Coordinates of C-alpha atoms and ligand atoms in Angstrom, one line a residue:
M1 CA 27.0 11.5 4.6
A2 CA 26.0 9.2 1.9
L3 CA 28.9 7.7 -0.3
T4 CA 29.3 8.1 -3.8
G5 CA 29.4 4.8 -5.9
L6 CA 33.0 5.3 -6.7
E7 CA 33.9 5.8 -2.9
I8 CA 31.8 2.7 -2.1
Y9 CA 33.9 0.7 -4.9
K10 CA 37.0 1.9 -3.3
L11 CA 36.0 -0.3 -0.4
L12 CA 34.8 -3.2 -2.3
P13 CA 37.0 -6.2 -3.1
K14 CA 37.2 -5.3 -6.7
T15 CA 37.8 -9.0 -8.1
N16 CA 34.5 -8.7 -10.3
C17 CA 33.7 -12.3 -9.0
R18 CA 30.0 -11.8 -9.9
E19 CA 28.5 -13.4 -6.6
C20 CA 26.6 -10.7 -5.8
G21 CA 24.5 -10.7 -9.2
F22 CA 26.6 -7.7 -10.9
P23 CA 28.8 -8.2 -13.4
T24 CA 31.2 -5.8 -11.5
C25 CA 32.3 -4.7 -8.2
L26 CA 31.7 -1.1 -9.7
A27 CA 28.2 -1.9 -10.9
F28 CA 27.6 -3.3 -7.6
G29 CA 28.8 0.1 -5.9
M30 CA 26.7 2.1 -8.3
K31 CA 23.5 0.1 -7.1
L32 CA 24.8 0.3 -3.4
A33 CA 24.9 4.0 -3.6
A34 CA 21.5 4.0 -5.3
K35 CA 19.8 2.0 -2.5
Q36 CA 19.0 -0.4 -4.9
A37 CA 21.1 -3.5 -3.4
D38 CA 22.1 -4.7 -0.3
L39 CA 25.7 -5.1 1.1
S40 CA 24.9 -8.4 2.3
A41 CA 24.9 -9.8 -1.4
C42 CA 28.8 -9.4 -1.5
P43 CA 30.4 -12.2 0.7
Y44 CA 33.7 -10.8 0.2
V45 CA 33.4 -7.7 1.9
S46 CA 35.9 -7.0 4.8
E47 CA 34.7 -5.9 8.2
E48 CA 36.7 -2.8 8.1
A49 CA 34.5 -2.0 4.9
K50 CA 31.3 -3.2 6.2
Q51 CA 31.7 -0.5 8.9
A52 CA 32.5 2.3 6.5
L53 CA 29.8 1.0 4.1
E54 CA 26.8 0.5 6.8
A55 CA 25.9 4.2 6.1
A56 CA 25.8 3.7 2.6
S57 CA 23.8 0.5 2.7
A58 CA 21.1 1.2 5.1
P59 CA 18.0 2.2 4.1
P60 CA 17.5 5.9 3.8
I61 CA 14.0 5.6 5.8
R62 CA 14.1 3.0 8.5
L63 CA 11.8 0.0 8.5
V64 CA 9.4 0.1 11.3
T65 CA 7.1 -3.0 11.8
L66 CA 3.8 -2.8 14.1
G67 CA 1.7 -5.7 15.3
G68 CA 2.5 -9.1 15.4
D69 CA 2.3 -12.2 12.7
D70 CA -1.4 -12.1 12.6
H71 CA -1.9 -8.8 11.8
K72 CA 0.8 -6.3 11.1
F73 CA 2.1 -3.9 9.1
E74 CA 5.6 -2.2 7.8
V75 CA 6.3 1.4 7.2
G76 CA 9.4 3.0 6.2
N77 CA 12.0 1.9 3.5
E78 CA 11.1 4.2 0.9
T79 CA 13.6 5.3 -1.7
V80 CA 12.2 7.4 -4.2
L81 CA 10.1 10.8 -3.6
F82 CA 7.6 10.2 -6.6
R83 CA 5.8 6.8 -7.4
H84 CA 6.7 7.0 -11.2
E85 CA 10.3 7.2 -10.4
K86 CA 10.3 3.5 -9.4
T87 CA 7.3 2.6 -6.7
F88 CA 6.4 3.0 -3.0
F89 CA 6.8 -0.2 -1.0
H90 CA 4.9 0.4 2.4
Q91 CA 1.7 1.9 2.0
A92 CA 0.5 3.9 4.6
G93 CA -1.3 2.5 8.3
V94 CA -4.6 4.1 8.5
M95 CA -5.7 4.1 12.3
V96 CA -8.8 5.4 14.1
R97 CA -8.4 7.3 17.3
L98 CA -10.2 5.3 20.2
P99 CA -10.2 7.7 23.8
D100 CA -10.1 6.0 26.5
N101 CA -12.6 7.9 28.3
L102 CA -15.5 6.3 26.1
P103 CA -17.9 4.8 28.0
A104 CA -17.3 1.1 27.4
D105 CA -20.6 0.4 25.5
E106 CA -19.8 3.1 23.2
R107 CA -16.1 2.3 23.0
N108 CA -17.2 -1.4 22.4
A109 CA -19.6 -0.3 19.6
K110 CA -16.9 1.9 18.0
L111 CA -14.3 -0.3 18.1
D112 CA -17.1 -3.2 16.6
E113 CA -17.7 -0.9 14.0
I114 CA -14.1 -0.2 13.0
L115 CA -13.0 -4.0 12.9
A116 CA -16.2 -4.9 10.8
F117 CA -15.2 -2.4 8.0
K118 CA -14.2 -4.2 5.0
T119 CA -14.7 -3.3 1.4
E120 CA -13.0 -4.6 -1.8
R121 CA -11.6 -3.1 -4.9
V122 CA -10.1 -4.6 -7.8
G123 CA -10.2 -7.8 -6.0
I124 CA -8.4 -6.7 -3.1
D125 CA -9.5 -6.6 0.5
L126 CA -9.2 -3.1 2.1
F127 CA -9.8 -2.7 5.9
L128 CA -8.2 -0.4 8.6
D129 CA -5.1 -1.2 9.8
G130 CA -5.9 -0.9 14.1
V131 CA -6.8 1.9 16.3
A132 CA -4.8 4.5 18.3
I133 CA -5.9 4.3 21.7
D134 CA -5.6 7.7 23.3
N135 CA -5.4 8.1 27.3
A136 CA -7.8 11.4 27.1
S137 CA -8.7 10.4 30.7
G138 CA -5.2 11.1 31.8
D139 CA -5.5 8.0 34.4
A140 CA -3.3 5.0 33.8
N141 CA -5.9 2.5 35.0
T142 CA -8.3 3.7 32.9
F143 CA -6.2 3.4 29.9
A144 CA -5.0 -0.1 30.8
E145 CA -8.6 -1.1 31.1
A146 CA -9.1 0.1 27.4
V147 CA -5.8 -1.3 26.0
A148 CA -6.9 -4.7 27.8
A149 CA -10.8 -4.3 26.1
V150 CA -9.2 -3.5 22.8
R151 CA -6.7 -6.3 22.8
A152 CA -9.6 -9.1 23.9
K153 CA -11.6 -8.0 20.4
T154 CA -8.4 -8.0 17.9
N155 CA -4.7 -8.6 17.5
R156 CA -4.6 -6.1 15.0
P157 CA -1.8 -3.6 15.5
V158 CA -2.2 -0.5 17.9
I159 CA -0.8 2.8 19.1
L160 CA -0.8 3.5 22.6
L161 CA -1.2 7.6 22.8
S162 CA -0.2 9.2 26.3
S163 CA 2.5 12.2 27.3
N164 CA 2.5 9.8 30.6
P165 CA 5.1 7.6 31.1
Q166 CA 3.2 5.5 33.4
A167 CA 0.3 5.1 31.7
L168 CA 2.1 3.9 28.5
A169 CA 3.8 1.3 30.7
A170 CA 0.3 0.2 32.5
G171 CA -1.3 0.0 28.8
L172 CA 1.6 -2.1 27.5
A173 CA 1.5 -4.0 30.3
K174 CA -1.9 -5.2 28.8
E175 CA -1.3 -4.8 25.0
G176 CA 0.0 -8.3 24.6
G177 CA 3.5 -8.0 23.0
L178 CA 2.6 -7.1 19.5
S179 CA 5.0 -4.5 18.7
P180 CA 2.8 -1.5 19.2
L181 CA 3.8 1.9 18.7
I182 CA 3.6 4.3 21.5
G183 CA 4.4 8.2 22.3
P184 CA 4.8 10.8 21.8
A185 CA 8.5 11.4 23.0
T186 CA 9.1 15.1 23.6
E187 CA 11.7 17.2 25.0
E188 CA 10.3 17.0 28.1
N189 CA 9.8 13.3 28.6
W190 CA 11.6 11.5 26.1
Q191 CA 14.4 9.7 28.7
D192 CA 11.4 8.0 30.6
M193 CA 9.5 7.4 27.0
V194 CA 12.5 5.3 25.5
K195 CA 12.9 3.2 28.7
V196 CA 9.3 2.5 28.8
A197 CA 9.7 1.7 25.1
K198 CA 12.6 -0.6 25.2
D199 CA 10.8 -2.6 28.2
G200 CA 7.9 -2.8 26.4
G201 CA 9.1 -3.8 23.2
A202 CA 7.3 -0.9 21.2
S203 CA 8.3 1.8 18.4
L204 CA 8.2 5.1 19.7
I205 CA 6.8 8.4 18.3
V206 CA 9.3 11.5 18.6
K207 CA 7.4 14.9 18.5
G208 CA 9.1 17.8 17.6
N209 CA 7.5 21.4 18.1
G210 CA 7.7 22.2 14.2
A211 CA 11.2 23.0 14.0
L212 CA 13.0 20.2 12.1
T213 CA 16.6 21.2 13.4
A214 CA 15.1 20.4 17.0
L215 CA 13.3 17.0 15.8
A216 CA 16.7 15.6 14.5
N217 CA 18.2 16.7 17.7
L218 CA 15.5 14.8 19.8
A219 CA 15.6 12.0 17.4
E220 CA 19.6 11.9 17.6
Q221 CA 18.9 11.8 21.7
V222 CA 16.4 9.0 21.9
K223 CA 18.6 6.7 19.2
A224 CA 22.0 7.4 21.1
A225 CA 19.9 6.1 24.0
G226 CA 19.0 2.9 22.2
M227 CA 15.7 3.3 20.5
E228 CA 16.1 2.3 16.9
D229 CA 12.6 2.3 16.1
I230 CA 11.3 5.7 15.7
V231 CA 8.5 7.1 13.8
L232 CA 8.5 10.9 13.7
D233 CA 5.6 13.5 14.3
P234 CA 7.0 17.1 13.1
G235 CA 4.5 18.8 15.3
G236 CA 2.8 20.7 12.3
R237 CA -1.2 20.7 12.5
T238 CA -2.3 22.5 9.6
L239 CA -2.6 21.7 5.9
T240 CA 0.4 23.6 4.8
E241 CA 2.4 22.7 8.0
T242 CA 2.1 19.2 7.5
L243 CA 2.8 19.0 3.7
T244 CA 5.7 21.3 4.0
Q245 CA 7.3 19.6 6.9
F246 CA 6.3 16.2 5.5
T247 CA 7.8 16.8 2.0
Q248 CA 11.1 18.4 3.8
L249 CA 11.5 15.4 6.3
R250 CA 11.3 13.1 3.2
R251 CA 13.8 15.1 0.8
L252 CA 16.1 15.2 3.5
A253 CA 15.9 11.3 4.2
L254 CA 16.1 10.7 0.4
K255 CA 18.0 13.2 -1.5
K256 CA 20.3 14.3 1.5
N257 CA 20.7 10.8 3.3
F258 CA 20.1 12.9 6.6
R259 CA 19.9 10.1 9.0
P260 CA 18.7 11.4 12.0
L261 CA 15.2 12.2 9.9
G262 CA 15.5 9.1 8.3
Y263 CA 12.4 7.4 9.8
P264 CA 8.8 7.0 8.8
I265 CA 6.4 10.0 9.4
I266 CA 3.2 9.6 11.8
A267 CA -0.1 12.4 11.0
F268 CA -3.0 13.0 13.0
A269 CA -5.2 14.2 10.6
G270 CA -8.1 15.2 13.3
E271 CA -5.9 17.9 15.2
A272 CA -5.0 19.5 11.2
A273 CA -9.3 20.2 10.8
D274 CA -12.0 22.1 12.1
S275 CA -14.6 19.7 10.8
F276 CA -14.9 16.1 9.7
E277 CA -14.4 17.0 5.7
E278 CA -11.5 18.9 6.9
E279 CA -10.0 15.6 8.8
V280 CA -10.7 13.7 5.4
V281 CA -9.1 16.4 3.3
A282 CA -6.3 16.1 5.4
A283 CA -6.0 12.6 5.6
A284 CA -5.9 12.3 2.1
Q285 CA -3.1 14.9 1.9
C286 CA -1.1 12.9 4.5
I287 CA -1.5 9.5 2.5
A288 CA -0.6 11.3 -0.8
K289 CA 2.8 13.0 0.9
Y290 CA 4.4 11.5 3.0
A291 CA 2.8 9.6 5.8
S292 CA 3.5 6.3 6.8
I293 CA 0.7 6.1 9.5
V294 CA -2.6 8.4 9.5
V295 CA -4.6 8.6 12.2
L296 CA -8.1 9.5 12.0
D297 CA -10.2 10.9 14.6
H298 CA -13.3 9.8 13.3
F299 CA -14.7 6.8 11.6
D300 CA -16.8 6.9 8.8
P301 CA -17.5 4.1 6.3
A302 CA -17.6 6.2 3.4
A303 CA -14.5 8.2 4.2
A304 CA -12.6 5.3 4.8
Y305 CA -13.1 3.4 1.4
V306 CA -12.2 6.5 -0.3
L307 CA -8.9 6.8 1.9
L308 CA -8.2 3.2 1.7
T309 CA -8.9 3.5 -2.4
E310 CA -7.0 6.5 -2.8
R311 CA -3.8 4.7 -0.8
L312 CA -4.4 1.8 -3.2
N313 CA -4.0 3.7 -6.0
I314 CA -1.0 5.2 -4.8
Y315 CA 1.1 2.5 -3.3
T316 CA 0.4 -0.2 -6.1
D317 CA 3.6 -0.4 -8.3
P318 CA 3.4 1.5 -11.6
Q319 CA 5.4 -1.3 -13.4
K320 CA 3.4 -4.1 -12.3
P321 CA -0.5 -3.4 -12.9
I322 CA -2.9 -5.6 -11.1
Q323 CA -4.0 -8.3 -12.8
V324 CA -6.6 -11.4 -12.7
S325 CA -5.8 -14.8 -13.7
P326 CA -6.9 -15.4 -17.5
G327 CA -9.6 -18.0 -18.0
V328 CA -13.7 -18.2 -17.9
Y329 CA -15.4 -16.7 -15.4
E330 CA -19.2 -17.7 -14.6
F331 CA -21.9 -14.8 -13.8
N332 CA -25.3 -15.6 -12.9
S333 CA -25.3 -19.6 -13.3
P334 CA -24.3 -19.1 -16.8
K335 CA -26.0 -22.1 -19.4
P336 CA -24.4 -23.2 -22.4
E337 CA -26.5 -21.0 -24.4
S338 CA -25.6 -17.7 -22.5
P339 CA -23.9 -15.1 -23.9
L340 CA -19.9 -15.1 -24.2
L341 CA -18.0 -11.9 -23.6
V342 CA -14.1 -11.2 -24.0
T343 CA -11.9 -8.8 -22.1
T344 CA -8.4 -8.1 -21.1
N345 CA -6.6 -9.3 -17.6
F346 CA -6.2 -5.9 -16.0
S347 CA -7.8 -5.6 -12.9
L348 CA -9.5 -2.5 -13.2
T349 CA -11.0 -3.6 -16.7
Y350 CA -12.5 -7.3 -15.3
F351 CA -13.7 -5.7 -12.5
S352 CA -15.8 -3.0 -14.5
V353 CA -17.0 -5.5 -16.7
A354 CA -17.8 -8.2 -14.0
G355 CA -19.6 -5.7 -11.8
E356 CA -22.0 -4.9 -15.0
V357 CA -22.5 -8.5 -15.9
E358 CA -23.3 -9.5 -12.5
A359 CA -25.4 -6.1 -11.8
S360 CA -27.5 -6.9 -14.9
G361 CA -28.6 -10.1 -13.5
L362 CA -28.4 -12.1 -16.8
P363 CA -26.4 -15.2 -17.0
A364 CA -23.1 -14.7 -19.0
W365 CA -19.3 -16.5 -19.6
L366 CA -16.4 -13.7 -19.3
L367 CA -13.5 -14.9 -21.3
I368 CA -10.4 -13.2 -19.7
T369 CA -6.9 -13.1 -21.7
D370 CA -3.8 -12.7 -20.8
A371 CA -3.1 -9.2 -21.9
E372 CA -0.1 -8.7 -19.5
G373 CA -2.6 -6.6 -17.2
M374 CA -3.3 -3.8 -19.8
S375 CA -6.6 -2.0 -20.3
V376 CA -8.3 -2.7 -23.6
L377 CA -6.9 -0.2 -25.6
T378 CA -3.6 -0.3 -24.3
A379 CA -3.1 -4.0 -24.7
W380 CA -4.6 -3.6 -28.5
A381 CA -2.2 -0.8 -29.1
A382 CA 0.6 -2.9 -27.9
G383 CA -0.4 -6.1 -29.7
K384 CA -1.2 -7.8 -26.4
F385 CA -5.0 -8.3 -26.9
D386 CA -5.4 -9.1 -30.7
A387 CA -7.4 -11.7 -32.9
E388 CA -4.6 -14.2 -32.3
R389 CA -4.7 -13.9 -28.4
I390 CA -8.4 -14.2 -28.3
A391 CA -8.5 -17.2 -30.5
K392 CA -6.0 -18.9 -28.3
A393 CA -7.9 -18.1 -25.1
V394 CA -10.9 -19.8 -26.5
K395 CA -8.7 -22.7 -27.3
T396 CA -6.8 -22.9 -24.2
F397 CA -9.8 -22.5 -21.9
D398 CA -11.9 -25.3 -23.9
V399 CA -14.4 -22.4 -24.7
P400 CA -16.4 -24.6 -27.2
D401 CA -17.0 -27.2 -24.3
K402 CA -19.0 -24.7 -22.3
I403 CA -21.3 -23.0 -24.8
S404 CA -23.6 -24.8 -27.6
H405 CA -23.1 -21.4 -29.7
Q406 CA -20.4 -19.8 -31.4
K407 CA -20.8 -16.3 -30.6
I408 CA -18.2 -13.8 -28.9
V409 CA -18.8 -10.6 -28.0
I410 CA -15.6 -8.2 -28.0
P411 CA -15.1 -4.8 -26.6
G412 CA -16.3 -1.7 -28.9
F413 CA -13.1 0.2 -28.5
V414 CA -11.3 -2.9 -30.5
S415 CA -14.2 -3.2 -33.1
T416 CA -11.1 -3.5 -35.6
I417 CA -10.3 -7.0 -35.2
S418 CA -13.6 -8.4 -35.7
G419 CA -12.4 -9.1 -39.0
E420 CA -9.0 -10.9 -38.1
L421 CA -11.1 -12.8 -35.4
E422 CA -13.1 -14.4 -37.9
E423 CA -10.4 -15.6 -39.5
E424 CA -8.9 -17.0 -36.5
L425 CA -12.3 -18.7 -35.1
P426 CA -13.9 -19.7 -38.5
G427 CA -17.3 -20.1 -38.1
W428 CA -17.9 -17.9 -35.4
D429 CA -20.2 -15.3 -35.2
I430 CA -17.7 -12.2 -34.0
R431 CA -20.2 -9.7 -32.2
V432 CA -19.1 -5.9 -31.0
G433 CA -20.0 -5.3 -27.7
P434 CA -20.5 -1.5 -25.9
R435 CA -17.3 0.6 -25.6
E436 CA -18.2 1.3 -22.0
S437 CA -18.9 -1.4 -19.7
V438 CA -21.7 0.4 -17.9
D439 CA -23.7 0.0 -21.4
I440 CA -23.0 -3.9 -20.7
P441 CA -26.4 -4.6 -19.2
S442 CA -28.3 -3.0 -21.8
Y443 CA -26.6 -4.8 -24.5
L444 CA -27.0 -8.1 -22.9
K445 CA -30.9 -7.3 -22.4
N446 CA -31.8 -5.4 -25.9
V447 CA -28.8 -6.3 -28.4
W448 CA -27.8 -10.0 -27.7
K449 CA -31.4 -11.2 -27.5
Ligands
SF4_42 FE1 32.9 -7.8 -6.2 FE2 31.6 -8.7 -3.8 FE3 30.2 -8.3 -6.0 FE4 32.6 -10.0 -6.0 S1 30.6 -10.2 -5.0 S2 31.6 -8.6 -7.9 S3 33.7 -9.4 -5.0 S4 31.0 -7.0 -5.1

């Protein structure tokens, strides 16, 4: 059971020495209870107290790492049910299933396609996290060959899927020791699976039959056998079952601090679907609530783009907008007489504007001001995108040295600051541009000229 802040406080030294970074032991105890501090921050906790506090200080959902140093991702260690409460920390890994019984040519072509997929959104590269190699053949040698073929092409994390411990052992022998995830361990095979996972340095999927009590018992047995890095598959395979079980698992881990179910969750989206479209819907649902790893049966670039964008939106910190660096950006080889536009450093704003300027094919300068990562209207309302800041950016980034005119185009939404900007930039022609970035190309073609 989780300890309250007061219970934790009773176990602390009570000297209020502040070395933990908190003003009092009580404040530190409260933070520990809320999972917002680490016990190791206090150097004076006794061994006896440490043991009692371990349960309280351990993360409610275990952190599990897949992959080696080149490519790895971590899942778990979440502390809130809803993103707006704080943030989600470890984004769901999105992987694609690769059956081992595909002809080698087909398998390699599919793998190449998965590995080559890369797209970009607000300046962040998005790609798939790895593949789940499925022992669909049922044959250990075929499985090992498929694992070796994958490893010959990539160091990205892999999941090895088989109900046969011998096949998994054969696959692990070819995997390369890059912390894979294997499984599933079930009521029938968990002892053998634990041994194979421990021998191969792998994490283990523990699969239930839909009943969470049975899943908790199984996870406890697996843990008692020495397997700490567990990923749960509660067993539901419809949208409703998946949503219900995943939500219950997350709630039990975070709200009840129920350790037997405090592990990341894996979803097999294709198994919850009758069509490719349903698979994408299932994957989207699981990314939103509360899968840590989503395995797709099919790879499609459009679907991957949608799912990775959804993931990006959910896993960005709501308190830290994604920003680009303030400065002057060049598009289409601008010359001194080319137009100068200005906007804020909120990534979505920058990439919307930059995309349109670039697509216009016309040369232009884009001045990005430091608006603390806010969009144009939000920044204007917060006093972070005003005449003073724009004028300061013009000077800071030596704009007059780059252009031969004194004209600046401000976003249409902040036309009201044009008068103030004229005062801040004497002699400059302040022009009001379009409200929406989509209208920038026609503005540059028709109005600027
Ligand atoms: Fe108390 Fe330990 Fe923090 Fe010092 S470091 S204030 S003893 S909790």
